[in-house]
Amino acid sequence: MLWMAGLMGLVGVGAASLVAIKPDEIEDEHEDGALEDDGYTADTIDLFDQFDTLDVSQILGGDADEVITGTSDTDFIEGGEGDDRIDGEGGSDLIFGGIGSDILNGIVDDPDYAGITDTDASDYLNGGDGDDLLILGANDIAVSGAGDDEFLLGDWITEGKGVEILDYEPAHDSLMLVWDDTSATADEPDVSVNPDPDDPEVMHISMNGVSVAEIYGDTELSVADLTLIPLSSAEAIGLEPV
């Protein structure tokens, strides 16, 4: 089943939380899960009835290059093959790029704000195979997968809502930090990288003292490994977060 094959340890419970589930635990303890199929791209998954809620819209891409947009609720989206653009929209979404060079977007921007402000719940993004761009919002969890991948995040991430990047590889992956330069008085932020005091394999990236990301993996990450991009420049070269 695609759900079992693609679910690398995360499943949404309720409207705004993620918990870790191992595949063997799913098979051994939750054999009564059901998949109600009402069409190719609009299945409803009602699994694990001991959890309070798990109502997920499932959207499956095909072999072509596609633009896929989720719903305002929790979605499971799999891009399939091709170079896809996937926007989760609202809810705590699980987004898998699949095969190809994909763009996965975990941000929902507030159009009434001049810069970028993320109004979305926490999402899980997995690039899969290919050279992918993962655009991360508040409390998102990201896995790049195989390929030379790019993580894009920025100062729309506020205190206590940093992202988690689980498989950053400095030899293959890039970290880009976007800062809001829409105001005439905006200054380039101070960026720092510091090890977690309790876990030497976790590094914290901060912008102006706000921790925007936790990077997991045994890596010698430093500020020199980061690319700092003004929002106006990001938009000009097609890296706009939304």
PDB file of N, CA and C in Angstrom, residues 51-121:
ATOM      1  N   PHE A  51      -6.925   6.296  18.141  1.00  0.00           N
ATOM      2  CA  PHE A  51      -6.589   7.710  18.126  1.00  0.00           C
ATOM      3  C   PHE A  51      -7.881   8.511  18.014  1.00  0.00           C
ATOM      4  N   ASP A  52      -7.839   9.768  18.463  1.00  0.00           N
ATOM      5  CA  ASP A  52      -9.048  10.580  18.450  1.00  0.00           C
ATOM      6  C   ASP A  52      -9.540  10.825  17.027  1.00  0.00           C
ATOM      7  N   THR A  53      -8.624  11.256  16.148  1.00  0.00           N
ATOM      8  CA  THR A  53      -9.027  11.630  14.792  1.00  0.00           C
ATOM      9  C   THR A  53      -7.900  11.330  13.821  1.00  0.00           C
ATOM     10  N   LEU A  54      -8.226  10.739  12.685  1.00  0.00           N
ATOM     11  CA  LEU A  54      -7.268  10.633  11.587  1.00  0.00           C
ATOM     12  C   LEU A  54      -8.054  10.611  10.292  1.00  0.00           C
ATOM     13  N   ASP A  55      -8.548  11.742   9.884  1.00  0.00           N
ATOM     14  CA  ASP A  55      -9.290  11.883   8.644  1.00  0.00           C
ATOM     15  C   ASP A  55      -8.413  12.660   7.682  1.00  0.00           C
ATOM     16  N   VAL A  56      -7.901  11.968   6.676  1.00  0.00           N
ATOM     17  CA  VAL A  56      -6.879  12.530   5.806  1.00  0.00           C
ATOM     18  C   VAL A  56      -7.338  12.448   4.360  1.00  0.00           C
ATOM     19  N   SER A  57      -7.246  13.546   3.630  1.00  0.00           N
ATOM     20  CA  SER A  57      -7.482  13.517   2.193  1.00  0.00           C
ATOM     21  C   SER A  57      -6.211  13.029   1.514  1.00  0.00           C
ATOM     22  N   GLN A  58      -6.331  12.029   0.660  1.00  0.00           N
ATOM     23  CA  GLN A  58      -5.165  11.458  -0.022  1.00  0.00           C
ATOM     24  C   GLN A  58      -5.172  11.909  -1.471  1.00  0.00           C
ATOM     25  N   ILE A  59      -4.070  12.521  -1.892  1.00  0.00           N
ATOM     26  CA  ILE A  59      -3.951  13.030  -3.254  1.00  0.00           C
ATOM     27  C   ILE A  59      -2.715  12.400  -3.877  1.00  0.00           C
ATOM     28  N   LEU A  60      -2.900  11.687  -4.982  1.00  0.00           N
ATOM     29  CA  LEU A  60      -1.808  10.952  -5.614  1.00  0.00           C
ATOM     30  C   LEU A  60      -1.528  11.518  -7.000  1.00  0.00           C
ATOM     31  N   GLY A  61      -0.281  11.887  -7.245  1.00  0.00           N
ATOM     32  CA  GLY A  61       0.113  12.356  -8.562  1.00  0.00           C
ATOM     33  C   GLY A  61       0.405  11.204  -9.501  1.00  0.00           C
ATOM     34  N   GLY A  62       0.621  11.519 -10.762  1.00  0.00           N
ATOM     35  CA  GLY A  62       0.916  10.511 -11.766  1.00  0.00           C
ATOM     36  C   GLY A  62       2.346  10.609 -12.259  1.00  0.00           C
ATOM     37  N   ASP A  63       2.544  10.355 -13.556  1.00  0.00           N
ATOM     38  CA  ASP A  63       3.887  10.325 -14.130  1.00  0.00           C
ATOM     39  C   ASP A  63       4.309  11.664 -14.734  1.00  0.00           C
ATOM     40  N   ALA A  64       3.386  12.593 -14.898  1.00  0.00           N
ATOM     41  CA  ALA A  64       3.693  13.858 -15.564  1.00  0.00           C
ATOM     42  C   ALA A  64       4.224  14.888 -14.567  1.00  0.00           C
ATOM     43  N   ASP A  65       4.647  16.039 -15.100  1.00  0.00           N
ATOM     44  CA  ASP A  65       5.009  17.185 -14.255  1.00  0.00           C
ATOM     45  C   ASP A  65       3.710  17.870 -13.833  1.00  0.00           C
ATOM     46  N   GLU A  66       3.447  17.910 -12.549  1.00  0.00           N
ATOM     47  CA  GLU A  66       2.131  18.342 -12.081  1.00  0.00           C
ATOM     48  C   GLU A  66       2.234  19.453 -11.045  1.00  0.00           C
ATOM     49  N   VAL A  67       1.170  20.239 -10.949  1.00  0.00           N
ATOM     50  CA  VAL A  67       0.979  21.189  -9.862  1.00  0.00           C
ATOM     51  C   VAL A  67      -0.154  20.649  -9.005  1.00  0.00           C
ATOM     52  N   ILE A  68       0.156  20.343  -7.757  1.00  0.00           N
ATOM     53  CA  ILE A  68      -0.812  19.707  -6.859  1.00  0.00           C
ATOM     54  C   ILE A  68      -1.033  20.621  -5.663  1.00  0.00           C
ATOM     55  N   THR A  69      -2.285  20.893  -5.368  1.00  0.00           N
ATOM     56  CA  THR A  69      -2.635  21.743  -4.234  1.00  0.00           C
ATOM     57  C   THR A  69      -3.518  20.964  -3.278  1.00  0.00           C
ATOM     58  N   GLY A  70      -3.143  20.969  -2.001  1.00  0.00           N
ATOM     59  CA  GLY A  70      -3.917  20.268  -1.000  1.00  0.00           C
ATOM     60  C   GLY A  70      -5.144  21.049  -0.578  1.00  0.00           C
ATOM     61  N   THR A  71      -5.821  20.530   0.435  1.00  0.00           N
ATOM     62  CA  THR A  71      -7.020  21.164   0.960  1.00  0.00           C
ATOM     63  C   THR A  71      -6.665  21.976   2.204  1.00  0.00           C
ATOM     64  N   SER A  72      -7.669  22.576   2.805  1.00  0.00           N
ATOM     65  CA  SER A  72      -7.443  23.337   4.035  1.00  0.00           C
ATOM     66  C   SER A  72      -7.339  22.433   5.254  1.00  0.00           C
ATOM     67  N   ASP A  73      -7.582  21.132   5.062  1.00  0.00           N
ATOM     68  CA  ASP A  73      -7.489  20.168   6.153  1.00  0.00           C
ATOM     69  C   ASP A  73      -6.209  19.349   6.009  1.00  0.00           C
ATOM     70  N   THR A  74      -6.093  18.293   6.789  1.00  0.00           N
ATOM     71  CA  THR A  74      -4.913  17.432   6.747  1.00  0.00           C
ATOM     72  C   THR A  74      -4.915  16.592   5.475  1.00  0.00           C
ATOM     73  N   ASP A  75      -3.790  16.595   4.755  1.00  0.00           N
ATOM     74  CA  ASP A  75      -3.673  15.861   3.494  1.00  0.00           C
ATOM     75  C   ASP A  75      -2.476  14.925   3.516  1.00  0.00           C
ATOM     76  N   PHE A  76      -2.615  13.816   2.792  1.00  0.00           N
ATOM     77  CA  PHE A  76      -1.473  12.984   2.408  1.00  0.00           C
ATOM     78  C   PHE A  76      -1.311  13.156   0.909  1.00  0.00           C
ATOM     79  N   ILE A  77      -0.170  13.713   0.478  1.00  0.00           N
ATOM     80  CA  ILE A  77       0.047  14.011  -0.934  1.00  0.00           C
ATOM     81  C   ILE A  77       1.320  13.316  -1.395  1.00  0.00           C
ATOM     82  N   GLU A  78       1.223  12.582  -2.507  1.00  0.00           N
ATOM     83  CA  GLU A  78       2.381  11.899  -3.081  1.00  0.00           C
ATOM     84  C   GLU A  78       2.481  12.304  -4.544  1.00  0.00           C
ATOM     85  N   GLY A  79       3.621  12.891  -4.914  1.00  0.00           N
ATOM     86  CA  GLY A  79       3.744  13.439  -6.257  1.00  0.00           C
ATOM     87  C   GLY A  79       3.912  12.415  -7.360  1.00  0.00           C
ATOM     88  N   GLY A  80       4.388  11.216  -7.023  1.00  0.00           N
ATOM     89  CA  GLY A  80       4.664  10.225  -8.055  1.00  0.00           C
ATOM     90  C   GLY A  80       5.897  10.603  -8.851  1.00  0.00           C
ATOM     91  N   GLU A  81       5.902  10.269 -10.128  1.00  0.00           N
ATOM     92  CA  GLU A  81       7.023  10.622 -10.994  1.00  0.00           C
ATOM     93  C   GLU A  81       6.807  12.013 -11.585  1.00  0.00           C
ATOM     94  N   GLY A  82       7.865  12.530 -12.188  1.00  0.00           N
ATOM     95  CA  GLY A  82       7.784  13.859 -12.775  1.00  0.00           C
ATOM     96  C   GLY A  82       8.291  14.928 -11.830  1.00  0.00           C
ATOM     97  N   ASP A  83       8.491  16.121 -12.384  1.00  0.00           N
ATOM     98  CA  ASP A  83       8.960  17.275 -11.609  1.00  0.00           C
ATOM     99  C   ASP A  83       7.732  18.063 -11.157  1.00  0.00           C
ATOM    100  N   ASP A  84       7.342  17.878  -9.923  1.00  0.00           N
ATOM    101  CA  ASP A  84       6.066  18.387  -9.431  1.00  0.00           C
ATOM    102  C   ASP A  84       6.235  19.604  -8.530  1.00  0.00           C
ATOM    103  N   ARG A  85       5.186  20.420  -8.462  1.00  0.00           N
ATOM    104  CA  ARG A  85       5.054  21.486  -7.471  1.00  0.00           C
ATOM    105  C   ARG A  85       3.880  21.089  -6.575  1.00  0.00           C
ATOM    106  N   ILE A  86       4.156  20.921  -5.264  1.00  0.00           N
ATOM    107  CA  ILE A  86       3.121  20.482  -4.332  1.00  0.00           C
ATOM    108  C   ILE A  86       2.986  21.512  -3.217  1.00  0.00           C
ATOM    109  N   ASP A  87       1.791  22.055  -3.067  1.00  0.00           N
ATOM    110  CA  ASP A  87       1.473  22.989  -1.989  1.00  0.00           C
ATOM    111  C   ASP A  87       0.482  22.309  -1.051  1.00  0.00           C
ATOM    112  N   GLY A  88       0.877  22.132   0.195  1.00  0.00           N
ATOM    113  CA  GLY A  88       0.009  21.437   1.128  1.00  0.00           C
ATOM    114  C   GLY A  88      -1.218  22.227   1.521  1.00  0.00           C
ATOM    115  N   GLU A  89      -1.141  23.559   1.491  1.00  0.00           N
ATOM    116  CA  GLU A  89      -2.192  24.443   1.993  1.00  0.00           C
ATOM    117  C   GLU A  89      -2.383  24.212   3.492  1.00  0.00           C
ATOM    118  N   GLY A  90      -3.588  24.395   4.019  1.00  0.00           N
ATOM    119  CA  GLY A  90      -3.793  24.332   5.463  1.00  0.00           C
ATOM    120  C   GLY A  90      -3.749  22.918   6.011  1.00  0.00           C
ATOM    121  N   GLY A  91      -3.766  22.811   7.337  1.00  0.00           N
ATOM    122  CA  GLY A  91      -3.741  21.514   7.991  1.00  0.00           C
ATOM    123  C   GLY A  91      -2.341  20.975   8.164  1.00  0.00           C
ATOM    124  N   SER A  92      -2.235  19.906   8.949  1.00  0.00           N
ATOM    125  CA  SER A  92      -0.948  19.226   9.154  1.00  0.00           C
ATOM    126  C   SER A  92      -0.787  18.180   8.064  1.00  0.00           C
ATOM    127  N   ASP A  93      -0.028  18.523   7.024  1.00  0.00           N
ATOM    128  CA  ASP A  93       0.046  17.692   5.828  1.00  0.00           C
ATOM    129  C   ASP A  93       1.275  16.800   5.816  1.00  0.00           C
ATOM    130  N   LEU A  94       1.146  15.668   5.117  1.00  0.00           N
ATOM    131  CA  LEU A  94       2.268  14.782   4.841  1.00  0.00           C
ATOM    132  C   LEU A  94       2.500  14.825   3.343  1.00  0.00           C
ATOM    133  N   ILE A  95       3.650  15.362   2.923  1.00  0.00           N
ATOM    134  CA  ILE A  95       3.911  15.627   1.517  1.00  0.00           C
ATOM    135  C   ILE A  95       5.152  14.854   1.082  1.00  0.00           C
ATOM    136  N   PHE A  96       4.991  14.017   0.062  1.00  0.00           N
ATOM    137  CA  PHE A  96       6.084  13.212  -0.471  1.00  0.00           C
ATOM    138  C   PHE A  96       6.273  13.562  -1.943  1.00  0.00           C
ATOM    139  N   GLY A  97       7.479  13.980  -2.310  1.00  0.00           N
ATOM    140  CA  GLY A  97       7.722  14.366  -3.692  1.00  0.00           C
ATOM    141  C   GLY A  97       7.742  13.193  -4.648  1.00  0.00           C
ATOM    142  N   GLY A  98       8.256  12.052  -4.194  1.00  0.00           N
ATOM    143  CA  GLY A  98       8.391  10.902  -5.073  1.00  0.00           C
ATOM    144  C   GLY A  98       9.617  11.029  -5.959  1.00  0.00           C
ATOM    145  N   ILE A  99       9.510  10.523  -7.178  1.00  0.00           N
ATOM    146  CA  ILE A  99      10.624  10.528  -8.121  1.00  0.00           C
ATOM    147  C   ILE A  99      10.568  11.802  -8.958  1.00  0.00           C
ATOM    148  N   GLY A 100      11.704  12.458  -9.107  1.00  0.00           N
ATOM    149  CA  GLY A 100      11.761  13.692  -9.883  1.00  0.00           C
ATOM    150  C   GLY A 100      12.259  14.847  -9.046  1.00  0.00           C
ATOM    151  N   SER A 101      12.525  15.959  -9.696  1.00  0.00           N
ATOM    152  CA  SER A 101      12.989  17.167  -9.012  1.00  0.00           C
ATOM    153  C   SER A 101      11.768  18.017  -8.672  1.00  0.00           C
ATOM    154  N   ASP A 102      11.376  17.981  -7.419  1.00  0.00           N
ATOM    155  CA  ASP A 102      10.099  18.541  -6.990  1.00  0.00           C
ATOM    156  C   ASP A 102      10.278  19.785  -6.128  1.00  0.00           C
ATOM    157  N   ILE A 103       9.223  20.588  -6.063  1.00  0.00           N
ATOM    158  CA  ILE A 103       9.124  21.703  -5.125  1.00  0.00           C
ATOM    159  C   ILE A 103       8.007  21.378  -4.149  1.00  0.00           C
ATOM    160  N   LEU A 104       8.338  21.285  -2.871  1.00  0.00           N
ATOM    161  CA  LEU A 104       7.354  21.003  -1.829  1.00  0.00           C
ATOM    162  C   LEU A 104       7.217  22.240  -0.956  1.00  0.00           C
ATOM    163  N   ASN A 105       6.002  22.736  -0.810  1.00  0.00           N
ATOM    164  CA  ASN A 105       5.771  23.975  -0.071  1.00  0.00           C
ATOM    165  C   ASN A 105       4.942  23.710   1.179  1.00  0.00           C
ATOM    166  N   GLY A 106       5.523  24.019   2.340  1.00  0.00           N
ATOM    167  CA  GLY A 106       4.829  23.850   3.605  1.00  0.00           C
ATOM    168  C   GLY A 106       4.350  25.151   4.212  1.00  0.00           C
ATOM    169  N   ILE A 107       4.218  26.196   3.416  1.00  0.00           N
ATOM    170  CA  ILE A 107       3.842  27.521   3.917  1.00  0.00           C
ATOM    171  C   ILE A 107       2.465  27.915   3.389  1.00  0.00           C
ATOM    172  N   VAL A 108       1.673  28.545   4.239  1.00  0.00           N
ATOM    173  CA  VAL A 108       0.470  29.259   3.808  1.00  0.00           C
ATOM    174  C   VAL A 108       0.653  30.707   4.243  1.00  0.00           C
ATOM    175  N   ASP A 109       0.797  31.597   3.281  1.00  0.00           N
ATOM    176  CA  ASP A 109       1.108  32.992   3.586  1.00  0.00           C
ATOM    177  C   ASP A 109      -0.160  33.798   3.855  1.00  0.00           C
ATOM    178  N   ASP A 110      -0.035  34.779   4.724  1.00  0.00           N
ATOM    179  CA  ASP A 110      -1.112  35.726   4.986  1.00  0.00           C
ATOM    180  C   ASP A 110      -1.003  36.866   3.974  1.00  0.00           C
ATOM    181  N   PRO A 111      -1.950  36.988   3.036  1.00  0.00           N
ATOM    182  CA  PRO A 111      -1.818  38.005   1.979  1.00  0.00           C
ATOM    183  C   PRO A 111      -1.923  39.432   2.488  1.00  0.00           C
ATOM    184  N   ASP A 112      -2.403  39.616   3.708  1.00  0.00           N
ATOM    185  CA  ASP A 112      -2.539  40.964   4.254  1.00  0.00           C
ATOM    186  C   ASP A 112      -1.234  41.493   4.847  1.00  0.00           C
ATOM    187  N   TYR A 113      -0.196  40.644   4.846  1.00  0.00           N
ATOM    188  CA  TYR A 113       1.093  41.033   5.423  1.00  0.00           C
ATOM    189  C   TYR A 113       2.074  41.297   4.294  1.00  0.00           C
ATOM    190  N   ALA A 114       2.862  42.350   4.402  1.00  0.00           N
ATOM    191  CA  ALA A 114       3.756  42.749   3.312  1.00  0.00           C
ATOM    192  C   ALA A 114       4.825  41.705   3.036  1.00  0.00           C
ATOM    193  N   GLY A 115       5.366  41.082   4.070  1.00  0.00           N
ATOM    194  CA  GLY A 115       6.398  40.073   3.879  1.00  0.00           C
ATOM    195  C   GLY A 115       5.783  38.685   3.825  1.00  0.00           C
ATOM    196  N   ILE A 116       6.434  37.723   4.459  1.00  0.00           N
ATOM    197  CA  ILE A 116       5.923  36.361   4.544  1.00  0.00           C
ATOM    198  C   ILE A 116       5.572  36.071   5.996  1.00  0.00           C
ATOM    199  N   THR A 117       4.384  35.565   6.218  1.00  0.00           N
ATOM    200  CA  THR A 117       4.006  35.088   7.544  1.00  0.00           C
ATOM    201  C   THR A 117       3.265  33.775   7.367  1.00  0.00           C
ATOM    202  N   ASP A 118       3.715  32.735   8.026  1.00  0.00           N
ATOM    203  CA  ASP A 118       3.165  31.399   7.823  1.00  0.00           C
ATOM    204  C   ASP A 118       1.996  31.170   8.770  1.00  0.00           C
ATOM    205  N   THR A 119       0.810  30.895   8.204  1.00  0.00           N
ATOM    206  CA  THR A 119      -0.379  30.624   9.005  1.00  0.00           C
ATOM    207  C   THR A 119      -0.724  29.142   9.028  1.00  0.00           C
ATOM    208  N   ASP A 120       0.133  28.306   8.470  1.00  0.00           N
ATOM    209  CA  ASP A 120      -0.122  26.873   8.347  1.00  0.00           C
ATOM    210  C   ASP A 120       0.218  26.136   9.639  1.00  0.00           C
ATOM    211  N   ALA A 121      -0.353  24.936   9.791  1.00  0.00           N
ATOM    212  CA  ALA A 121       0.034  24.045  10.878  1.00  0.00           C
ATOM    213  C   ALA A 121       1.327  23.325  10.503  1.00  0.00           C
TER     214      ALA A 121
END
